[in-house]
mmCIF file of C-alpha atoms in Angstrom:
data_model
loop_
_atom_site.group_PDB
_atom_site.id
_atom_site.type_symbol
_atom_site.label_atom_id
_atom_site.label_comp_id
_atom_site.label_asym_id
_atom_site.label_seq_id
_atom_site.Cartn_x
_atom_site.Cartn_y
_atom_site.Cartn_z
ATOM 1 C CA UNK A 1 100.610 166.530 54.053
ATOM 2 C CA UNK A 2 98.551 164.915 57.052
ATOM 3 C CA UNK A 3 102.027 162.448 57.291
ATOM 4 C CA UNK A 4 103.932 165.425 58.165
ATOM 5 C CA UNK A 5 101.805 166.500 60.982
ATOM 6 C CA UNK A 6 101.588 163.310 62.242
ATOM 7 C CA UNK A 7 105.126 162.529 62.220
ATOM 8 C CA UNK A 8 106.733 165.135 64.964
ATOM 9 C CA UNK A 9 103.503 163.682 67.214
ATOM 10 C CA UNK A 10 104.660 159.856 66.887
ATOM 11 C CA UNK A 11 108.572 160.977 67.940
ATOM 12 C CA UNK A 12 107.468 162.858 70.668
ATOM 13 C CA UNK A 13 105.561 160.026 71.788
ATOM 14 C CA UNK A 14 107.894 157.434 71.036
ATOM 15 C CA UNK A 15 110.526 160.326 73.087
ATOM 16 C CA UNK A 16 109.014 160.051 75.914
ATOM 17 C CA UNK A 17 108.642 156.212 76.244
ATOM 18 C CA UNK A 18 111.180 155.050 79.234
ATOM 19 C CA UNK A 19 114.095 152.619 77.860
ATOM 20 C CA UNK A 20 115.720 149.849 79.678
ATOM 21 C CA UNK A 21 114.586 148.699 83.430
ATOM 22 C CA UNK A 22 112.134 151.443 84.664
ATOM 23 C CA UNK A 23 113.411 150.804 87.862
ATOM 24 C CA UNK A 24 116.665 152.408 87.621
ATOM 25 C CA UNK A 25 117.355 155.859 87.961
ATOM 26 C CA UNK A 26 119.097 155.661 84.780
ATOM 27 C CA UNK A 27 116.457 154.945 82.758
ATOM 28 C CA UNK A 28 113.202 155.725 84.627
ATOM 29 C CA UNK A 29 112.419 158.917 83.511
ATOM 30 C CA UNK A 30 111.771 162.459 85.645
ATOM 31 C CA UNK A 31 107.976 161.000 87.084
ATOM 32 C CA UNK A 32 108.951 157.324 87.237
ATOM 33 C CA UNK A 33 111.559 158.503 89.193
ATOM 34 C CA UNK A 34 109.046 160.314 91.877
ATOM 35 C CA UNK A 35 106.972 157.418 91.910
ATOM 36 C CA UNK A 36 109.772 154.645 92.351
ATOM 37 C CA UNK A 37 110.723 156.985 95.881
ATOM 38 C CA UNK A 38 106.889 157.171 96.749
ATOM 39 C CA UNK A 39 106.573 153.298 96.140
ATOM 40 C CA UNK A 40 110.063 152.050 97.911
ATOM 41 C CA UNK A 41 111.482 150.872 94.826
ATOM 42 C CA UNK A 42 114.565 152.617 94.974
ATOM 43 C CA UNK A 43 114.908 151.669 98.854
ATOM 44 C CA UNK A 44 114.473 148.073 97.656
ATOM 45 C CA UNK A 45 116.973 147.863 95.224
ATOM 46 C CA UNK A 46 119.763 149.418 97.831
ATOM 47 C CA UNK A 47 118.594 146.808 100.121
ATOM 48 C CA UNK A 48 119.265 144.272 97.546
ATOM 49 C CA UNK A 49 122.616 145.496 96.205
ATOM 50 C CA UNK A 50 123.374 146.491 100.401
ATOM 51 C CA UNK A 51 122.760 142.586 100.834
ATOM 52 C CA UNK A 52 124.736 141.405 97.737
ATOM 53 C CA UNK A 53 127.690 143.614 99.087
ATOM 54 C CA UNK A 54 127.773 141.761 102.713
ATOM 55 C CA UNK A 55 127.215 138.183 101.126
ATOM 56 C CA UNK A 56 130.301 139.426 98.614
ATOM 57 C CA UNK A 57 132.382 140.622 101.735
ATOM 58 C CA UNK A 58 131.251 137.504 103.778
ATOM 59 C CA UNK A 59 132.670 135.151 100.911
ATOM 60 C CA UNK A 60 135.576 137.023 100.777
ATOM 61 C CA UNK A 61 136.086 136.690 104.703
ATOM 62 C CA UNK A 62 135.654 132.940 104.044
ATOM 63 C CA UNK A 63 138.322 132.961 101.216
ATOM 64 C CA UNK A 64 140.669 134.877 102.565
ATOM 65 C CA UNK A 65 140.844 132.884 106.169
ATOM 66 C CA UNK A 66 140.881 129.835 103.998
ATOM 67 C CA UNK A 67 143.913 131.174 102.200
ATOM 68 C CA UNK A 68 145.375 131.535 105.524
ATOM 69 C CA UNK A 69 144.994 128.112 106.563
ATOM 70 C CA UNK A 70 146.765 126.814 103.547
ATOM 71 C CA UNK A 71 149.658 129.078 104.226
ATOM 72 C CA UNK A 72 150.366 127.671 108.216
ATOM 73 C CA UNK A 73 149.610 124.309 106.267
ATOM 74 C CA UNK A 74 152.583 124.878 103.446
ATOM 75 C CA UNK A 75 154.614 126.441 106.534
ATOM 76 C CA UNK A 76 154.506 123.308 108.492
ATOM 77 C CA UNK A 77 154.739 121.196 105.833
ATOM 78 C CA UNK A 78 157.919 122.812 104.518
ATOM 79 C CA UNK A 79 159.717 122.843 108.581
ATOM 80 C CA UNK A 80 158.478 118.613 108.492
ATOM 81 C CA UNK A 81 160.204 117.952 104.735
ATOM 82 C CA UNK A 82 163.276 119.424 105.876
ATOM 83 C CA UNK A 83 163.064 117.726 108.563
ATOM 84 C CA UNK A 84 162.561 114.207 106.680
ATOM 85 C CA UNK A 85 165.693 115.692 104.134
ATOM 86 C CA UNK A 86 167.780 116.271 107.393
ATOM 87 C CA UNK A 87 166.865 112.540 108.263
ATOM 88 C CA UNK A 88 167.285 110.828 104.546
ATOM 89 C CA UNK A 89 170.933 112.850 104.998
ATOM 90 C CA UNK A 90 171.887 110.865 108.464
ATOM 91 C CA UNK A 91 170.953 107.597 107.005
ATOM 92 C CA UNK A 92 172.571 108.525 103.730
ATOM 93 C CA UNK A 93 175.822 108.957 106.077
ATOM 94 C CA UNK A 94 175.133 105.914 108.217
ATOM 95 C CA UNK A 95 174.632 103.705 104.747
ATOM 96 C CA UNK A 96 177.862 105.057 103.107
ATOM 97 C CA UNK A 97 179.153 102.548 100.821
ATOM 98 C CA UNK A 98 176.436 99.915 100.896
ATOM 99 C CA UNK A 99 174.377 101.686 98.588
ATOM 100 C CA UNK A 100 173.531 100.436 95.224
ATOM 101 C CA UNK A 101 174.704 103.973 92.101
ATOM 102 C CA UNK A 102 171.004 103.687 91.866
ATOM 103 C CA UNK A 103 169.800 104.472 95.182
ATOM 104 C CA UNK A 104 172.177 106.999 95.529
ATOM 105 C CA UNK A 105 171.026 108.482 92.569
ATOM 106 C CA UNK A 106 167.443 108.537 94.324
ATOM 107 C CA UNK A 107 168.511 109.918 97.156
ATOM 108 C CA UNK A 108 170.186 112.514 95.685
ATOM 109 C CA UNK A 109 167.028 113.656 94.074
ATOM 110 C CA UNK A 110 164.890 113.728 97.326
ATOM 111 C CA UNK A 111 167.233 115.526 99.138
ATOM 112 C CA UNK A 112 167.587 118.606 96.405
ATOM 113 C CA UNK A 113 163.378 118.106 95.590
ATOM 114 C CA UNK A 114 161.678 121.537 95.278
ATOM 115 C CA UNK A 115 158.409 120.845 95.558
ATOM 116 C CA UNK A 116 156.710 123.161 93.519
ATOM 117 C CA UNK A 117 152.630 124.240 92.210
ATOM 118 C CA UNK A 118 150.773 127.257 90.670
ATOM 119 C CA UNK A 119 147.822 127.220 93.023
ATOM 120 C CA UNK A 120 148.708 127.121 97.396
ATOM 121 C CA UNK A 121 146.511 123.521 97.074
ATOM 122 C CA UNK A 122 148.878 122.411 94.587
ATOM 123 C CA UNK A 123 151.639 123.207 96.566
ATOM 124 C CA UNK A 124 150.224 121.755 99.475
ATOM 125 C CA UNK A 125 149.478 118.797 97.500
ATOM 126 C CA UNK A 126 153.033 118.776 96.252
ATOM 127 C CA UNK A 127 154.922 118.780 100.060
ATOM 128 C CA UNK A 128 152.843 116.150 100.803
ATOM 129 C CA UNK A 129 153.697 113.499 98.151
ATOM 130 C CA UNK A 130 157.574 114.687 98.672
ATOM 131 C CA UNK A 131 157.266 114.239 102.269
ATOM 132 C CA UNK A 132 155.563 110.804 101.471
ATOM 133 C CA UNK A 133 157.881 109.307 99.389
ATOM 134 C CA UNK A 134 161.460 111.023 101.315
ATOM 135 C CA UNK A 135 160.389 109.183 104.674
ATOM 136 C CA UNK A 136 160.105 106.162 102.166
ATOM 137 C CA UNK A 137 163.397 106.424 101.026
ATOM 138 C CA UNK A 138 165.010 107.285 104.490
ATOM 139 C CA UNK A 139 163.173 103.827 105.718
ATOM 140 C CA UNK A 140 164.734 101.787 102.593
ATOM 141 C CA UNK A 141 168.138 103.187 103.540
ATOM 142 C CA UNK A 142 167.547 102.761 107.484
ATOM 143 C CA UNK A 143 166.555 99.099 106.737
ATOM 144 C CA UNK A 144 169.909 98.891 104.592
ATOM 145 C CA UNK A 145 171.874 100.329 107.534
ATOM 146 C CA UNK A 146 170.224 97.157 109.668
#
């Protein structure tokens, strides 16, 4: 009989008892609530998440200019490989028939390379080698030429 008495008094008890982080509204309870704006608690964590929004926006300033470089960078390096391709065709013209079937088949290649990646870096990364080894090419065939 006493168990029965003393059971509604232990779930009230246990009721009232504040869950989770008694700093959040959520979970703080009607008086923790009153004292957390009396004691600056709330103000704090709105500072904190105010300065966690301006480092996120800051980062994504960063990224986003960054993204921007790497765009004039694939831009410039795309005009300067068909630039290189416009050269590799000249010599290719100027070599004609002194060409071995195997260089021609190398030329060939570099002139219709698409350069390709998933990423803007890889791309990048990607024009650059092409560039690289197209002016190498259009030397080989410019030494050919004499």
């Amino acid at each position: 009989m006493r168990l029965l008495l003393i059971l509604p008094a232990v779930f009230t008890v246990c009721a009232c008892v504040p869950r989770g982080d008694i700093s959040d509204p959520a979970y703080g309870g009607f008086f923790r609530g009153i004292s957390n704006i009396q004691d600056g608690t709330y103000d704090a964590r709105i500072a904190s998440r105010e300065q966690r929004v301006a480092a996120l926006q800051e980062r994504q300033r960063r990224l986003i200019a960054e993204r921007n470089s790497l765009s004039r960078k694939i831009s410039a390096h795309q005009n300067a490989l068909a630039q290189v391709k416009h050269d590799l065709v000249l010599a290719k013209v100027r070599v004609g028939d002194q060409m071995s079937p195997a260089m021609a088949t190398q030329v060939d290649a570099a002139i219709n390379a698409k350069p390709s990646g998933t990423t803007d870096a890889e791309r990048l990364a990607a024009l650059q080698k092409t560039i690289a080894d197209t002016r190498k090419l259009a030397e080989s065939l410019a030494n050919l030429s004499g």
